[in-house]
PDB file of C-alpha atoms in Angstrom:
ATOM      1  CA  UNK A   1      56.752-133.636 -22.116  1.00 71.00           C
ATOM      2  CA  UNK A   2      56.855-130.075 -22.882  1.00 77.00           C
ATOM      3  CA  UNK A   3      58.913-128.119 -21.225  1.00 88.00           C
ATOM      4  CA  UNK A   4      59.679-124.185 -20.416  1.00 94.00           C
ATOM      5  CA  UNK A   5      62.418-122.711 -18.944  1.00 95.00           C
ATOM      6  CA  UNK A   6      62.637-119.014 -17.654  1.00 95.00           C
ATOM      7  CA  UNK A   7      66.462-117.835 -17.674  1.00 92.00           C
ATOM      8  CA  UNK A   8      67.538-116.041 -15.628  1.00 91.00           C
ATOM      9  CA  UNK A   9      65.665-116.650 -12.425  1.00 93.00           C
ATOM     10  CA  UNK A  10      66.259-113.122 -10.689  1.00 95.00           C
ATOM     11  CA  UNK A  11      67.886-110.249 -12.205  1.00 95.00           C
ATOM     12  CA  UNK A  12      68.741-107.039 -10.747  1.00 96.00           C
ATOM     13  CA  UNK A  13      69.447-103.635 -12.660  1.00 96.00           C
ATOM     14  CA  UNK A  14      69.188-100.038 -12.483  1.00 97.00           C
ATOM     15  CA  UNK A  15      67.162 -98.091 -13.146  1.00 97.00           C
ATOM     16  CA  UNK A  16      66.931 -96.976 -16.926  1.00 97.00           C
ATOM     17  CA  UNK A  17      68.666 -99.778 -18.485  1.00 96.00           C
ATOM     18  CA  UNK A  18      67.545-101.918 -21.052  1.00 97.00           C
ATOM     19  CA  UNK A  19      67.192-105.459 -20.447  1.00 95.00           C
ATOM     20  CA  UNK A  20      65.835-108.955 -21.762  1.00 96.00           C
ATOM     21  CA  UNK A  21      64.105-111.650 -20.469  1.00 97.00           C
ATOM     22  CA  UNK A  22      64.521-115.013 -22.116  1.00 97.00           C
ATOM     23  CA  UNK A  23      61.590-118.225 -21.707  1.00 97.00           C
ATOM     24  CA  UNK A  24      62.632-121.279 -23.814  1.00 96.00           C
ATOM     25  CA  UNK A  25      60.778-124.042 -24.820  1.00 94.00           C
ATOM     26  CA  UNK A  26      61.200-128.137 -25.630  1.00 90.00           C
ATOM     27  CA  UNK A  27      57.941-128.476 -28.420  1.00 83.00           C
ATOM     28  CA  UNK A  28      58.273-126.530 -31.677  1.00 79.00           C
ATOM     29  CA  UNK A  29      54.912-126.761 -32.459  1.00 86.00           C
ATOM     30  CA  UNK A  30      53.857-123.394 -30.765  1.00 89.00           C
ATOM     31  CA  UNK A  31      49.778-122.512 -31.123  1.00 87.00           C
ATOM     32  CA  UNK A  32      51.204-119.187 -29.031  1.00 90.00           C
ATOM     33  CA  UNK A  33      52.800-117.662 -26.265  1.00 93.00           C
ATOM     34  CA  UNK A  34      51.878-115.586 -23.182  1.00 93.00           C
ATOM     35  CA  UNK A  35      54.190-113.199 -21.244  1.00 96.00           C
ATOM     36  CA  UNK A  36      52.397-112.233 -18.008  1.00 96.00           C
ATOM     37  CA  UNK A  37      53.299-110.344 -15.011  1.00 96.00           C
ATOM     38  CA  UNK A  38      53.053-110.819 -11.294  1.00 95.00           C
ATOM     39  CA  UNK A  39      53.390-108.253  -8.417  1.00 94.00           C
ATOM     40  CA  UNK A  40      54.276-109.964  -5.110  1.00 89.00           C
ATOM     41  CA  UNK A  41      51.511-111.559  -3.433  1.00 84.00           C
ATOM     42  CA  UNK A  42      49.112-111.000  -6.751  1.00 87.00           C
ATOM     43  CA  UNK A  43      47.752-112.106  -9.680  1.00 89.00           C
ATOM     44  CA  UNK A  44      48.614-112.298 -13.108  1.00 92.00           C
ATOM     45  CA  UNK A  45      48.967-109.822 -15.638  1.00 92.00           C
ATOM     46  CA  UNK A  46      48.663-110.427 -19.082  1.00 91.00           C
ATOM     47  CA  UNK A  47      51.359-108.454 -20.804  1.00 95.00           C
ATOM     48  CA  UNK A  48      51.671-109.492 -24.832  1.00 94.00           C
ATOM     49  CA  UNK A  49      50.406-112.805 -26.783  1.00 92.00           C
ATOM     50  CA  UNK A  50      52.190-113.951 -29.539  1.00 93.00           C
ATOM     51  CA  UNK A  51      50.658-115.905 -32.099  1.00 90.00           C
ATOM     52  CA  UNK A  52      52.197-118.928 -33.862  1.00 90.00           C
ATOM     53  CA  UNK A  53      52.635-116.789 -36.960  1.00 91.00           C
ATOM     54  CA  UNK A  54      54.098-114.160 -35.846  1.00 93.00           C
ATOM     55  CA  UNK A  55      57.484-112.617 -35.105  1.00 94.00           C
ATOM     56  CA  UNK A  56      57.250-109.670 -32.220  1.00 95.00           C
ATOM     57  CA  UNK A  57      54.731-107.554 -30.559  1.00 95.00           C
ATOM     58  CA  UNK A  58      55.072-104.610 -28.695  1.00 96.00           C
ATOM     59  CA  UNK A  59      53.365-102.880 -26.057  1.00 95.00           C
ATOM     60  CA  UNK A  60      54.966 -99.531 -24.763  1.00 96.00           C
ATOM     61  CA  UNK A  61      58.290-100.223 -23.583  1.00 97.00           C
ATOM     62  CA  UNK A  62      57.692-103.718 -24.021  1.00 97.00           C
ATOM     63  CA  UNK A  63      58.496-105.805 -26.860  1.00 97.00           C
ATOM     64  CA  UNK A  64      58.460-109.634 -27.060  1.00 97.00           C
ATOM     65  CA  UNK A  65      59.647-111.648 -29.886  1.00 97.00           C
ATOM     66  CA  UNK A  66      59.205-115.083 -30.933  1.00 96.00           C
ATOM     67  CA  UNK A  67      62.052-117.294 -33.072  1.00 94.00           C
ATOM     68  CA  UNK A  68      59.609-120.822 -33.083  1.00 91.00           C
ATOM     69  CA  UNK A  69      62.918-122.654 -35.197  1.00 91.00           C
ATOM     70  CA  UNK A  70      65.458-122.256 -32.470  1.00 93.00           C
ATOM     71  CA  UNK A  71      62.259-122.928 -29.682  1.00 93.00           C
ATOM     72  CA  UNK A  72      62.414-118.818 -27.947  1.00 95.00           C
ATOM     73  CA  UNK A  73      61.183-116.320 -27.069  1.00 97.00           C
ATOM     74  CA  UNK A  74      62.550-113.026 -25.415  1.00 97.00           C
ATOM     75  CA  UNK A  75      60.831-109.805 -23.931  1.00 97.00           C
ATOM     76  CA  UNK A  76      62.328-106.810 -24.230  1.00 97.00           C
ATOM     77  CA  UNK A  77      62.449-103.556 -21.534  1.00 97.00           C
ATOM     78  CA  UNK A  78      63.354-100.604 -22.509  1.00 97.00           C
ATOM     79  CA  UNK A  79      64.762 -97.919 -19.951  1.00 97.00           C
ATOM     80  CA  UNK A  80      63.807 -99.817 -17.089  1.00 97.00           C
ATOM     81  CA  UNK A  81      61.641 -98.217 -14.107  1.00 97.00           C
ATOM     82  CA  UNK A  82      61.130 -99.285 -10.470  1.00 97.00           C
ATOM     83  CA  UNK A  83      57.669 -99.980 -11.313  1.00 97.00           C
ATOM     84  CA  UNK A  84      58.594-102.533 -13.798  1.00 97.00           C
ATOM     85  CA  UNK A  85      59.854-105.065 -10.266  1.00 97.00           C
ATOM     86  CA  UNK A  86      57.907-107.890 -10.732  1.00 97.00           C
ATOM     87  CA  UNK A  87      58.190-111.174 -11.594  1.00 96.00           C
ATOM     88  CA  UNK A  88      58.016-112.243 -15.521  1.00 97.00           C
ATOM     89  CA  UNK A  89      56.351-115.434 -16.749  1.00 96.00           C
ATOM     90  CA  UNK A  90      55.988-116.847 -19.760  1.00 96.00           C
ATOM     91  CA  UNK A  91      53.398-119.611 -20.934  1.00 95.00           C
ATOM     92  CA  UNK A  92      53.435-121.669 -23.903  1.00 93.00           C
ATOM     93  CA  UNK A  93      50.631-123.183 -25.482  1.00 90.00           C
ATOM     94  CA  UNK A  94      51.007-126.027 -28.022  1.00 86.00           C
ATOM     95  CA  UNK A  95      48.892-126.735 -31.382  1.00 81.00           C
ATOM     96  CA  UNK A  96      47.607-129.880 -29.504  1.00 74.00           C
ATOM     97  CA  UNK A  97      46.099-127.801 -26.853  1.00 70.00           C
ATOM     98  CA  UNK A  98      44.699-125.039 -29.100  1.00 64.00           C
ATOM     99  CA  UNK A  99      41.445-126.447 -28.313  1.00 71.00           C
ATOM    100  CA  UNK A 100      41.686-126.852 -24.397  1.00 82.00           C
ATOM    101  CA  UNK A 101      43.717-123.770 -23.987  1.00 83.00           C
ATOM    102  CA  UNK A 102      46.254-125.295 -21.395  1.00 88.00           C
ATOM    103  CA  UNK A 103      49.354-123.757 -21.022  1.00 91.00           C
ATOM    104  CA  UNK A 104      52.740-124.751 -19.393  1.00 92.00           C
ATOM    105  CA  UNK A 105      54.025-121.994 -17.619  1.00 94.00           C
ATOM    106  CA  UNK A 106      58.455-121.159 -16.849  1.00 94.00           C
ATOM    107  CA  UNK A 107      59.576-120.427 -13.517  1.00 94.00           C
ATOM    108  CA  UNK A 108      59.519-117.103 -14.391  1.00 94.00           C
ATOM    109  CA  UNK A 109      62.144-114.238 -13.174  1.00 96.00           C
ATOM    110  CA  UNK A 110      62.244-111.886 -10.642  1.00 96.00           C
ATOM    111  CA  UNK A 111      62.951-108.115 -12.183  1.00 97.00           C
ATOM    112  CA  UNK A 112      64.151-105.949  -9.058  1.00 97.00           C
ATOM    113  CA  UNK A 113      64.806-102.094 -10.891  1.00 97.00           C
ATOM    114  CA  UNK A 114      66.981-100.423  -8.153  1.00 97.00           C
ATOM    115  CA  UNK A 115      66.284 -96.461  -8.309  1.00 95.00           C
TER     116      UNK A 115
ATOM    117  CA  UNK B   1      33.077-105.226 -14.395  1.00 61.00           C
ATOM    118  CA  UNK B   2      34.752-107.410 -11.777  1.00 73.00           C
ATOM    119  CA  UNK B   3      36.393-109.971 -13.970  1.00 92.00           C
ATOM    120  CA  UNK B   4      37.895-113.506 -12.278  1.00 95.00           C
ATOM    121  CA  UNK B   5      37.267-113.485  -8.430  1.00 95.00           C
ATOM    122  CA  UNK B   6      38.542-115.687  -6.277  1.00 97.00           C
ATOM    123  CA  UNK B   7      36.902-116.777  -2.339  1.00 97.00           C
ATOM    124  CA  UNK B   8      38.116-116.685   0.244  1.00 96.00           C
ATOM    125  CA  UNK B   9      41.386-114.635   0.028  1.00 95.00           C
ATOM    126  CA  UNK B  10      43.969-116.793   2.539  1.00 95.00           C
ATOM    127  CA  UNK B  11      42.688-119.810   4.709  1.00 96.00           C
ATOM    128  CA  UNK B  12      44.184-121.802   6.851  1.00 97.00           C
ATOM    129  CA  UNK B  13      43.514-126.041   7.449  1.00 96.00           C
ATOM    130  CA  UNK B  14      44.723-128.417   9.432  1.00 97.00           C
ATOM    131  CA  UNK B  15      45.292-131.852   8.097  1.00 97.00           C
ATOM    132  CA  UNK B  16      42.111-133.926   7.417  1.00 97.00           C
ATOM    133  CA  UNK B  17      40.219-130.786   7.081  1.00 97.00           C
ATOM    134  CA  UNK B  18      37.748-129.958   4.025  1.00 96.00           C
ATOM    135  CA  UNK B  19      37.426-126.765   1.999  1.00 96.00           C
ATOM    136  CA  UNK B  20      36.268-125.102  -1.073  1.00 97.00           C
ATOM    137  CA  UNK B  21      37.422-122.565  -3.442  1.00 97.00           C
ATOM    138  CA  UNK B  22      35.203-120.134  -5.337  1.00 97.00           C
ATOM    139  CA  UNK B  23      36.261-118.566  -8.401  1.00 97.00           C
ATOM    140  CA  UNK B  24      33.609-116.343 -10.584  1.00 97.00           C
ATOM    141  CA  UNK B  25      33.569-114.605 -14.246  1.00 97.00           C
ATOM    142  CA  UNK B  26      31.708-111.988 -15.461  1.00 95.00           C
ATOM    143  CA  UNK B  27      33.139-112.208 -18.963  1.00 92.00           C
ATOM    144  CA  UNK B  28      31.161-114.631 -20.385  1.00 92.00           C
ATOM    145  CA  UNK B  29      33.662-117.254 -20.957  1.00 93.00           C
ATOM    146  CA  UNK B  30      33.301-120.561 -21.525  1.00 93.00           C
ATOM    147  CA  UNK B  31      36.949-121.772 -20.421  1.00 94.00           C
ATOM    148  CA  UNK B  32      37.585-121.915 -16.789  1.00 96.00           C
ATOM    149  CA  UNK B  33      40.949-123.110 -15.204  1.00 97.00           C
ATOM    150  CA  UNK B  34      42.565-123.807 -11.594  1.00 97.00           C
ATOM    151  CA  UNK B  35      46.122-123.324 -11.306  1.00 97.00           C
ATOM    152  CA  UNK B  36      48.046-124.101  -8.042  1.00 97.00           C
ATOM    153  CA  UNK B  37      51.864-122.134  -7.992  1.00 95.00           C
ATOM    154  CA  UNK B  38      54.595-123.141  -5.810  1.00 93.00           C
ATOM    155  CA  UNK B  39      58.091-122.204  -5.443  1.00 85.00           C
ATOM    156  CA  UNK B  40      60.613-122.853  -7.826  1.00 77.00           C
ATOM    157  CA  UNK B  41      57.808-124.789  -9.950  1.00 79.00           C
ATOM    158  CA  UNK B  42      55.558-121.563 -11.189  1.00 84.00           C
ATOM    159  CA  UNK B  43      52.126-122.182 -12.164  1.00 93.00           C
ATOM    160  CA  UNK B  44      50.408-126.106 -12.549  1.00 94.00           C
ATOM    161  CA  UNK B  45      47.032-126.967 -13.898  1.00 94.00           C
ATOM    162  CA  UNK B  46      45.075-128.876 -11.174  1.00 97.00           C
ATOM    163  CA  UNK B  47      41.443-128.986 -13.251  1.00 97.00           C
ATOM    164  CA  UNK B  48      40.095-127.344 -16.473  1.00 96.00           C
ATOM    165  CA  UNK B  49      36.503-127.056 -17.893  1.00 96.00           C
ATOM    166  CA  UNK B  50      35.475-126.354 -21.745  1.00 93.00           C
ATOM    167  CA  UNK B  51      31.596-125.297 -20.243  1.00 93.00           C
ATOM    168  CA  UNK B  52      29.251-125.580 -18.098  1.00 94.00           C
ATOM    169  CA  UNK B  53      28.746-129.102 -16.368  1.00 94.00           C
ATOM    170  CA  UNK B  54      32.240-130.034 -17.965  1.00 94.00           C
ATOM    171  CA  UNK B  55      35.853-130.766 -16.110  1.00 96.00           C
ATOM    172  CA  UNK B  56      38.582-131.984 -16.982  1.00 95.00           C
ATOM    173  CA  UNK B  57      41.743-132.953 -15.382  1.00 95.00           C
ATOM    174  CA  UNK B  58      45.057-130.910 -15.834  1.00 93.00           C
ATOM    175  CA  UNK B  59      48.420-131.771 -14.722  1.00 91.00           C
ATOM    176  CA  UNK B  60      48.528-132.377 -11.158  1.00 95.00           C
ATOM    177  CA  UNK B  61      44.594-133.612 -10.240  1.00 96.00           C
ATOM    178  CA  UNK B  62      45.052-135.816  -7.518  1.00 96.00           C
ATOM    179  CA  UNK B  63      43.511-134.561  -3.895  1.00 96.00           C
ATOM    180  CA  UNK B  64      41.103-131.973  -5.456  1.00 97.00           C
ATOM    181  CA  UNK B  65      37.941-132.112  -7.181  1.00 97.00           C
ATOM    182  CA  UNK B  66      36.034-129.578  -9.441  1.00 97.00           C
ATOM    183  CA  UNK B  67      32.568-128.329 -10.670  1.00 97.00           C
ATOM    184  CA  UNK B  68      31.180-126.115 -12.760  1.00 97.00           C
ATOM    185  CA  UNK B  69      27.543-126.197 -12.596  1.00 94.00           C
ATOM    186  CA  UNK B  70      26.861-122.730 -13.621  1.00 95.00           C
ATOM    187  CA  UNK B  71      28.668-121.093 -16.061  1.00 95.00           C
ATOM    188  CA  UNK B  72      30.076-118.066 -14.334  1.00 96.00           C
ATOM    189  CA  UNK B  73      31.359-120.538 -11.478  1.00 97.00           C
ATOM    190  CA  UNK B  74      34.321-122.909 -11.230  1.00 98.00           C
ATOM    191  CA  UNK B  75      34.527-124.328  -7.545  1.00 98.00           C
ATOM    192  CA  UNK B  76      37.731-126.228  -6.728  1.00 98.00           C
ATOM    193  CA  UNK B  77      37.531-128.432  -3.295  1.00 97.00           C
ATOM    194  CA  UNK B  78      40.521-130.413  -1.129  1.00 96.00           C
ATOM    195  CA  UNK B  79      38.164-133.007   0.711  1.00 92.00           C
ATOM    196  CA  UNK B  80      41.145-133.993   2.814  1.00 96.00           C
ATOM    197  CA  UNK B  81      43.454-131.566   2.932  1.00 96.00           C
ATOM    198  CA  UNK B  82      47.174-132.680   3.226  1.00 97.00           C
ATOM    199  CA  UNK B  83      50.502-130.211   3.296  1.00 97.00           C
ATOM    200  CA  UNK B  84      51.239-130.790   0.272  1.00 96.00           C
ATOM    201  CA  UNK B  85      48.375-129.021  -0.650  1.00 97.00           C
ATOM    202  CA  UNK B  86      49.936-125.385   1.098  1.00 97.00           C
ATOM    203  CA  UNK B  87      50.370-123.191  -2.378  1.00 97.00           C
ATOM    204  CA  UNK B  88      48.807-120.308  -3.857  1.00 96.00           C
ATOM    205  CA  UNK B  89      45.723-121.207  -6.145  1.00 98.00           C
ATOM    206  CA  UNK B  90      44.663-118.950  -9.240  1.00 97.00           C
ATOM    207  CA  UNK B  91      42.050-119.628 -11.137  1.00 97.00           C
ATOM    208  CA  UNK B  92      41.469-118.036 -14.656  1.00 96.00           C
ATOM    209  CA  UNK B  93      39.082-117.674 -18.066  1.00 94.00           C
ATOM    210  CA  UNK B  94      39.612-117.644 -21.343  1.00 91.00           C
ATOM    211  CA  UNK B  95      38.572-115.474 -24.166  1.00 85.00           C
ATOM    212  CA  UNK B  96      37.735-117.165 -27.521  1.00 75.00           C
ATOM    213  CA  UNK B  97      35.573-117.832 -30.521  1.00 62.00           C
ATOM    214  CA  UNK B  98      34.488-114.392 -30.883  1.00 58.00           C
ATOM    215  CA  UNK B  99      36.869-113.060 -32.942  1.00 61.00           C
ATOM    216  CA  UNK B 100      38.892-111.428 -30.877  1.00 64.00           C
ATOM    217  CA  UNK B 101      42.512-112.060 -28.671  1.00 72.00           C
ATOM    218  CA  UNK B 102      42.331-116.014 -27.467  1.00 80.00           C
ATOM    219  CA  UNK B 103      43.882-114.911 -24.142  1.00 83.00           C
ATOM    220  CA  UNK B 104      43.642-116.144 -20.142  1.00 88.00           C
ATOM    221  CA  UNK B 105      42.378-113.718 -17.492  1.00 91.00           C
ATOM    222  CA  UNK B 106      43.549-114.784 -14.061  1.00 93.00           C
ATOM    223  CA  UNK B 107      42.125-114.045 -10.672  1.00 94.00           C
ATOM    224  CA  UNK B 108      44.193-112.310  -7.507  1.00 93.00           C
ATOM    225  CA  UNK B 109      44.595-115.684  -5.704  1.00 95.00           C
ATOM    226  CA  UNK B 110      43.876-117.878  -2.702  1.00 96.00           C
ATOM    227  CA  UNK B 111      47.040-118.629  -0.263  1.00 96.00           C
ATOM    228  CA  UNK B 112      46.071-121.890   1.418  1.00 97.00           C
ATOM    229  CA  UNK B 113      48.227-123.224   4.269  1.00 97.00           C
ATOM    230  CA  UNK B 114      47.642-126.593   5.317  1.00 97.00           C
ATOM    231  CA  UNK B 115      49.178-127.587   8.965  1.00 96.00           C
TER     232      UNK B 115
END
């Protein structure tokens, strides 16, 4: 069973620090992966897809990479702002569900940026 | 453009009692998904559909059933709701075959408490 972990769970910092998120996962056959972000008591955000084939992409401040060999992937922050306190998920999808679309979804962590 | 809705907002049940959740796209997609997030556990698929008149079951079907009889509509219902149905329920779209980013689009949410 594929499986994604989120690491760490809640991470505090201040504010204009850089920092990374890490999401691992269990199946190395990766179709892509999701990083998403959610504001208390909302929805879901989509922040930057990786494909399968390739390495980062960035957005902004943002910048998530994938290494599919050693089965991570990490999002970068750079010079974190009070805005940016939210939770982080990450959600893999597998070649086998390329198709369906499903994806398996960390635990995600919660980002608190202290001013 | 409204993207993924979600009806009714928060509702409250008491055990035994019957309800169902609207979710509507105006994107055109095909791909429709319910999620259902608890603590500690982030987001689960409950029911999936591929198009119009199709479901499918995800990871955790048991207690709810689905239908998608038009194709900007994905209707999730608890016909006897239990508590461990209390959780926040997303539902979400997906983009694909036209070329551009295969990516989900999620809705703001429905908090259901079941006493």
């Amino acid at each position: 069973k594929q499986e994604v972990t989120q690491i760490p769970a809640a991470l505090s910092v201040p504010e204009g620090e850089n920092l990374v998120l890490n999401c691992s996962f269990t199946d190395s056959a990766i179709y892509n992966l999701q990083w998403f972000r959610q504001d208390p008591g909302k929805g879901l955000t989509s922040l930057l897809l990786i494909q399968s084939s390739q390495r980062e992409q960035t957005s902004g401040r943002l910048n998530a990479s994938l290494d599919k060999s050693s089965g991570r992937s990490t999002l970068y922050i750079a010079a974190s702002q009070p805005g940016d306190s939210a939770t982080y998920l990450c959600a893999f999808r597998g070649h086998g569900s390329s198709n369906t679309g499903k994806l398996i979804f960390g635990q995600g962590t919660t980002l608190q940026v202290k001013p | 453009n409204a993207g993924v809705t979600q009806t009714p907002k928060f509702r409250v049940l008491k055990t035994g009692q019957s309800m169902t959740l609207l979710c509507a796209q105006d994107m055109n997609h095909e791909y429709m998904y319910w999620y259902r997030q608890d603590p500690g556990m982030g987001l689960r698929l409950i029911h999936y559909s591929v198009g119009e008149g199709t479901t499918a079951k995800g990871e955790v079907p048991d207690g709810y059933n689905v239908s998608r009889l038009k194709k900007q509509n994905f209707l999730l219902g608890l016909e006897s709701a239990a508590p461990s149905q209390t959780s926040v329920y997303f539902c979400a779209s997906r983009s694909w075959g036209r070329g551009g980013r295969d990516e989900q689009f999620f809705g703001p949410g429905t908090r259901l408490t079941v006493l």
